[in-house]
Amino acid sequence: MGTMEFQKDPSAVALEMLLIVQPEKRKPVQRLQVDKQTESHASRQSQGFRGDGNGNNNLKQYQGNVLHGHAAQMQQAITSCSAQGTHVTVEVHARNSTPQLFKKLSFGKGFQENGKHKPRPPGLKDQHAYPWDKSRLKSLPFDLKDFEKLDAYATKVTAKSSVEDLVKTLLRVARTDLEKVRAIWTWICHHIEYDVVGFYNKDQQSFKPRDVLQSGKSICEGYAGLFEQMCSIAGVQCMNLSGYSKGHGYRTGQTFTGEYDHAWNAVYLDGRWHLVDSTWGSGSIDECFSKFTFRYNEFYFLTHPALFINNHFPDNSNWQLLKPTVTLKQFESNMLYKSDFYKMGLLTALPETPVIQTVKGKVVVAVESHSSMLFMFELQGTKEYSLMTLKRNGMNLELYPQKTGSHKLQIYAKPSKGSDEVYSCVLEYTLECSSVEKNVSFPKELHQPVGPSWFSERQGFLKPSQKGPVIHTNDGRCDLSFILSKDLSVLASLHSDNIGLSEDTARRHILQVCEGNRVDFKIHLPHAGNFAFKIFAKKKSDPGNYNYVFNYLICCPNTKVKWPVFPQNYSKWVEGYELVEPLAGLLPADRNIKFKLKLHSIAKAFVQCEKTCPLSIGKDGYWEGSCSTSGCTEVYVMVLENANHKFYSHILKYEVEPQ
């Protein structure tokens, strides 16, 4: 592949050159032969790329974070050697052709005319060589642990006065071709900075490997050119490739025309070609395309071709190393999966198209993964109502955009283990919303994800009586129960967008009963509508605050629903107590009210109203009795924990309706 450093004169044309090597002490004679058709083709391509990396001639604001840059339309240099070793032919072919002759003289081991290892362009052998089971990220299997010492060494090597000296130093710890390529890759990814300023001044840049080495920065063509020369010095066959990329500035669903915008490499290892992109392996740039940050990305080293084609489309389809190959139209319409999508073990995403049309104001997205993952999302340009549920191997997301038009949806993920890790963007969609679903409205306090999952199980909540994220009730009442696998204290809260419902009042619409490792909730809604039911927990031995665990969405369409609060309970209402009746915290006036409770470890119990009414324990273990609400505004249930004590403790408080 001819890169920019070989085009000293932008209008120059390199075609076929015959170099006649005479006996010693005679000067070599050079003859240059030019084919008019090839000359015209080369002249067109020698102009380089002056667009924004996506076939546009004017620079625009960038909004991605993957690097690309100035990649030339490239040609293949093909050499042949006579048996006497005195006649060398150099042919330059257009990149979109597959030459029949492909031989290279090398001072390293390898690619000689009569040798056993003959470099070749990718063919059917390569296209069949990379089966993919959705789990392999690499085209050549290896264990990263085997590279730990080599990577550490290569990272610490400082740049030498020449590319040759640098390679010589790196090869001190590299023996196999794979180790050589790894050392070169590691060094470039940790020492060559993406030249953000130079991207806007490409005509003033030099992409010669020695200049890239000295400056320590370049854009994609400089990365690829340096990688190629270092591999050549190391005796490893390497090719410069160019094509379209879905990198920085890529817009979902865009088409690619005109100049190619990116450059990368192919290396020949173990008899097959493999793909690398040291530019994208080195780091990323910010949203404003103003600052580069070294952030090593292992994904782009010997990337599996089935994954590489996701964001790299070579100018020659043979370099896809796939069968069948992907057309440009398919490349444009295919979903863009971020590298973290594969690195985190995510498998598939539905829909598989980057642009999604709403159906009756709704969009559904599903992601499948190898293992449990945490997800979050962001919809730009509009408010939305959403319902995300975690699965043991992925997630489901329902979205209801509240504004028509095009909206960018980004989905983030992080491993379930190591909660300190940040979320990484793994998917991007464009939502085309043609209509808004007006009948959907979720409370602001509803947190994503919704419903019980592997995450709530990990926090100690097992066997939920309600397994789905949404609880539907027509009469405004519902019950929930869990088995706790840990020694937890549990609290719950109820939230709606009704500003007239205070937090304290809403909490009194929940009655919680704990007995052993089981916790039960009774919920009586104050009115119709949608509610977020949140659950919090902490270790009983922990004096700190309660931590949020998960929540449900409770939906009640019945406008006649108007349940009163439960009675207020005090700190002496302990685990194992159960209220059977009355459940309403507001008692009718001038009525005889029956009480039934399950209490333990007490000596006496009674109800305090206008007068004291004792409760008696029955054979079933429940304390029962009754009292009249006549003449009183409040009613208390009290207990005497020890018969020798004289002080009673309040456990429940009721209010009486005014007469």
Short mmCIF file of N, CA and C in Angstrom, two decimals, residues 374-375 387-391 445-471 479-485 488-495 510 512 519-521 523 531-538 546-554:
data_model
loop_
_atom_site.label_atom_id
_atom_site.label_comp_id
_atom_site.label_asym_id
_atom_site.label_seq_id
_atom_site.Cartn_x
_atom_site.Cartn_y
_atom_site.Cartn_z
N LEU A 374 -25.28 -4.50 33.83
CA LEU A 374 -26.06 -3.33 34.22
C LEU A 374 -26.17 -2.38 33.03
N PHE A 375 -27.33 -1.79 32.85
CA PHE A 375 -27.57 -0.93 31.70
C PHE A 375 -28.17 0.40 32.14
N LEU A 387 -39.45 2.15 30.36
CA LEU A 387 -39.54 0.99 31.24
C LEU A 387 -38.44 0.02 30.84
N MET A 388 -37.36 -0.01 31.62
CA MET A 388 -36.25 -0.91 31.34
C MET A 388 -36.22 -2.02 32.39
N THR A 389 -36.12 -3.24 31.93
CA THR A 389 -36.06 -4.40 32.83
C THR A 389 -34.79 -5.18 32.57
N LEU A 390 -34.15 -5.60 33.64
CA LEU A 390 -32.94 -6.42 33.53
C LEU A 390 -33.31 -7.89 33.43
N LYS A 391 -32.62 -8.57 32.52
CA LYS A 391 -32.72 -10.03 32.42
C LYS A 391 -31.40 -10.61 32.89
N GLU A 445 -40.51 9.68 39.83
CA GLU A 445 -39.67 8.96 40.79
C GLU A 445 -39.40 7.51 40.39
N LEU A 446 -39.95 7.08 39.27
CA LEU A 446 -39.71 5.71 38.82
C LEU A 446 -38.28 5.60 38.30
N HIS A 447 -37.48 4.76 38.93
CA HIS A 447 -36.08 4.59 38.54
C HIS A 447 -35.92 3.39 37.61
N GLN A 448 -34.93 3.51 36.73
CA GLN A 448 -34.61 2.40 35.82
C GLN A 448 -33.40 1.64 36.37
N PRO A 449 -33.37 0.32 36.27
CA PRO A 449 -34.41 -0.56 35.73
C PRO A 449 -35.57 -0.73 36.69
N VAL A 450 -36.66 -1.33 36.20
CA VAL A 450 -37.88 -1.51 36.97
C VAL A 450 -38.11 -3.01 37.19
N GLY A 451 -38.57 -3.35 38.40
CA GLY A 451 -38.90 -4.73 38.71
C GLY A 451 -37.75 -5.52 39.30
N PRO A 452 -38.06 -6.68 39.87
CA PRO A 452 -37.02 -7.53 40.45
C PRO A 452 -36.16 -8.15 39.36
N SER A 453 -34.92 -8.49 39.70
CA SER A 453 -33.99 -9.02 38.71
C SER A 453 -32.87 -9.74 39.44
N TRP A 454 -31.87 -10.15 38.67
CA TRP A 454 -30.68 -10.76 39.27
C TRP A 454 -30.00 -9.76 40.23
N PHE A 455 -30.15 -8.47 39.95
CA PHE A 455 -29.52 -7.47 40.81
C PHE A 455 -30.20 -7.43 42.18
N SER A 456 -31.53 -7.44 42.23
CA SER A 456 -32.22 -7.45 43.52
C SER A 456 -31.97 -8.77 44.25
N GLU A 457 -31.82 -9.85 43.52
CA GLU A 457 -31.45 -11.12 44.15
C GLU A 457 -30.09 -11.01 44.83
N ARG A 458 -29.16 -10.36 44.13
CA ARG A 458 -27.82 -10.19 44.68
C ARG A 458 -27.85 -9.33 45.94
N GLN A 459 -28.83 -8.43 46.04
CA GLN A 459 -28.96 -7.60 47.22
C GLN A 459 -29.71 -8.30 48.35
N GLY A 460 -30.19 -9.52 48.08
CA GLY A 460 -30.81 -10.31 49.14
C GLY A 460 -32.30 -10.52 49.03
N PHE A 461 -32.94 -10.08 47.94
CA PHE A 461 -34.39 -10.23 47.77
C PHE A 461 -34.68 -11.39 46.81
N LEU A 462 -35.16 -12.51 47.38
CA LEU A 462 -35.41 -13.71 46.60
C LEU A 462 -36.91 -14.00 46.52
N LYS A 463 -37.26 -14.81 45.55
CA LYS A 463 -38.63 -15.32 45.38
C LYS A 463 -39.69 -14.22 45.48
N PRO A 464 -39.63 -13.22 44.63
CA PRO A 464 -40.66 -12.17 44.66
C PRO A 464 -42.02 -12.73 44.26
N SER A 465 -43.06 -12.35 44.98
CA SER A 465 -44.40 -12.81 44.62
C SER A 465 -44.86 -12.18 43.31
N GLN A 466 -44.34 -10.99 43.00
CA GLN A 466 -44.63 -10.32 41.74
C GLN A 466 -43.35 -10.26 40.92
N LYS A 467 -43.25 -11.08 39.87
CA LYS A 467 -41.99 -11.21 39.13
C LYS A 467 -41.83 -10.15 38.04
N GLY A 468 -42.94 -9.59 37.56
CA GLY A 468 -42.85 -8.59 36.52
C GLY A 468 -42.59 -7.20 37.06
N PRO A 469 -42.27 -6.25 36.18
CA PRO A 469 -41.96 -4.89 36.64
C PRO A 469 -43.20 -4.05 36.94
N VAL A 470 -44.37 -4.46 36.40
CA VAL A 470 -45.59 -3.66 36.53
C VAL A 470 -46.64 -4.45 37.30
N ILE A 471 -47.25 -3.79 38.28
CA ILE A 471 -48.34 -4.38 39.05
C ILE A 471 -49.63 -3.66 38.67
N ASP A 479 -50.54 -6.85 47.14
CA ASP A 479 -49.65 -7.44 48.14
C ASP A 479 -48.35 -7.87 47.47
N LEU A 480 -47.26 -7.75 48.20
CA LEU A 480 -45.94 -8.19 47.73
C LEU A 480 -45.25 -8.94 48.84
N SER A 481 -44.44 -9.92 48.47
CA SER A 481 -43.65 -10.63 49.47
C SER A 481 -42.33 -11.07 48.88
N PHE A 482 -41.31 -11.21 49.76
CA PHE A 482 -39.98 -11.64 49.37
C PHE A 482 -39.40 -12.52 50.48
N ILE A 483 -38.47 -13.36 50.10
CA ILE A 483 -37.65 -14.09 51.05
C ILE A 483 -36.28 -13.42 51.06
N LEU A 484 -35.80 -13.07 52.24
CA LEU A 484 -34.52 -12.38 52.36
C LEU A 484 -33.40 -13.39 52.59
N SER A 485 -32.37 -13.30 51.77
CA SER A 485 -31.24 -14.20 51.92
C SER A 485 -30.16 -13.62 52.83
N LEU A 488 -31.32 -8.38 56.76
CA LEU A 488 -31.56 -7.02 56.30
C LEU A 488 -32.68 -6.34 57.07
N SER A 489 -32.55 -5.03 57.20
CA SER A 489 -33.67 -4.17 57.57
C SER A 489 -34.20 -3.56 56.29
N VAL A 490 -35.53 -3.56 56.13
CA VAL A 490 -36.14 -3.17 54.87
C VAL A 490 -37.13 -2.04 55.09
N LEU A 491 -37.14 -1.09 54.18
CA LEU A 491 -38.12 -0.01 54.16
C LEU A 491 -38.68 0.13 52.75
N ALA A 492 -39.86 0.73 52.64
CA ALA A 492 -40.47 0.96 51.32
C ALA A 492 -41.12 2.32 51.30
N SER A 493 -41.27 2.89 50.10
CA SER A 493 -41.93 4.19 49.94
C SER A 493 -42.77 4.16 48.68
N LEU A 494 -43.78 5.03 48.64
CA LEU A 494 -44.73 5.11 47.53
C LEU A 494 -44.71 6.52 46.97
N HIS A 495 -44.64 6.64 45.63
CA HIS A 495 -44.50 7.96 45.02
C HIS A 495 -45.42 8.09 43.81
N ILE A 510 -48.52 2.05 52.99
CA ILE A 510 -47.79 0.78 52.95
C ILE A 510 -47.78 0.19 54.35
N GLN A 512 -46.02 -2.90 56.31
CA GLN A 512 -44.94 -3.87 56.18
C GLN A 512 -44.96 -4.84 57.35
N VAL A 519 -40.54 -10.98 54.21
CA VAL A 519 -41.07 -9.63 54.36
C VAL A 519 -42.28 -9.51 53.43
N ASP A 520 -43.39 -8.96 53.99
CA ASP A 520 -44.63 -8.77 53.23
C ASP A 520 -45.01 -7.30 53.23
N PHE A 521 -45.57 -6.87 52.11
CA PHE A 521 -46.07 -5.50 52.00
C PHE A 521 -47.53 -5.53 51.57
N ILE A 523 -50.28 -2.79 50.16
CA ILE A 523 -50.30 -1.45 49.58
C ILE A 523 -51.75 -1.09 49.27
N PHE A 531 -47.91 4.71 40.14
CA PHE A 531 -47.08 4.93 41.32
C PHE A 531 -45.76 4.19 41.19
N ALA A 532 -44.72 4.76 41.79
CA ALA A 532 -43.44 4.07 41.93
C ALA A 532 -43.36 3.54 43.36
N PHE A 533 -43.18 2.24 43.47
CA PHE A 533 -43.05 1.60 44.78
C PHE A 533 -41.58 1.22 44.96
N LYS A 534 -40.87 1.96 45.83
CA LYS A 534 -39.43 1.78 45.99
C LYS A 534 -39.12 0.97 47.24
N ILE A 535 -38.09 0.16 47.12
CA ILE A 535 -37.66 -0.69 48.23
C ILE A 535 -36.21 -0.35 48.57
N PHE A 536 -35.96 -0.16 49.88
CA PHE A 536 -34.64 0.18 50.40
C PHE A 536 -34.23 -0.87 51.42
N ALA A 537 -32.93 -1.02 51.62
CA ALA A 537 -32.45 -2.02 52.59
C ALA A 537 -31.08 -1.63 53.12
N LYS A 538 -30.75 -2.20 54.26
CA LYS A 538 -29.40 -2.10 54.82
C LYS A 538 -29.21 -3.29 55.75
N TYR A 546 -30.32 3.69 54.75
CA TYR A 546 -30.84 2.64 53.87
C TYR A 546 -30.41 2.94 52.43
N ASN A 547 -30.15 1.89 51.67
CA ASN A 547 -29.75 2.02 50.27
C ASN A 547 -30.89 1.58 49.35
N TYR A 548 -31.09 2.34 48.29
CA TYR A 548 -32.11 1.97 47.30
C TYR A 548 -31.72 0.67 46.61
N VAL A 549 -32.71 -0.23 46.42
CA VAL A 549 -32.45 -1.52 45.77
C VAL A 549 -33.14 -1.59 44.42
N PHE A 550 -34.47 -1.47 44.39
CA PHE A 550 -35.21 -1.52 43.13
C PHE A 550 -36.61 -0.99 43.35
N ASN A 551 -37.39 -0.90 42.26
CA ASN A 551 -38.76 -0.42 42.39
C ASN A 551 -39.70 -1.11 41.40
N TYR A 552 -41.00 -0.99 41.69
CA TYR A 552 -42.07 -1.46 40.81
C TYR A 552 -42.85 -0.27 40.29
N LEU A 553 -43.54 -0.47 39.18
CA LEU A 553 -44.54 0.46 38.70
C LEU A 553 -45.91 -0.13 39.03
N ILE A 554 -46.74 0.61 39.78
CA ILE A 554 -48.08 0.17 40.13
C ILE A 554 -49.08 1.03 39.36
#
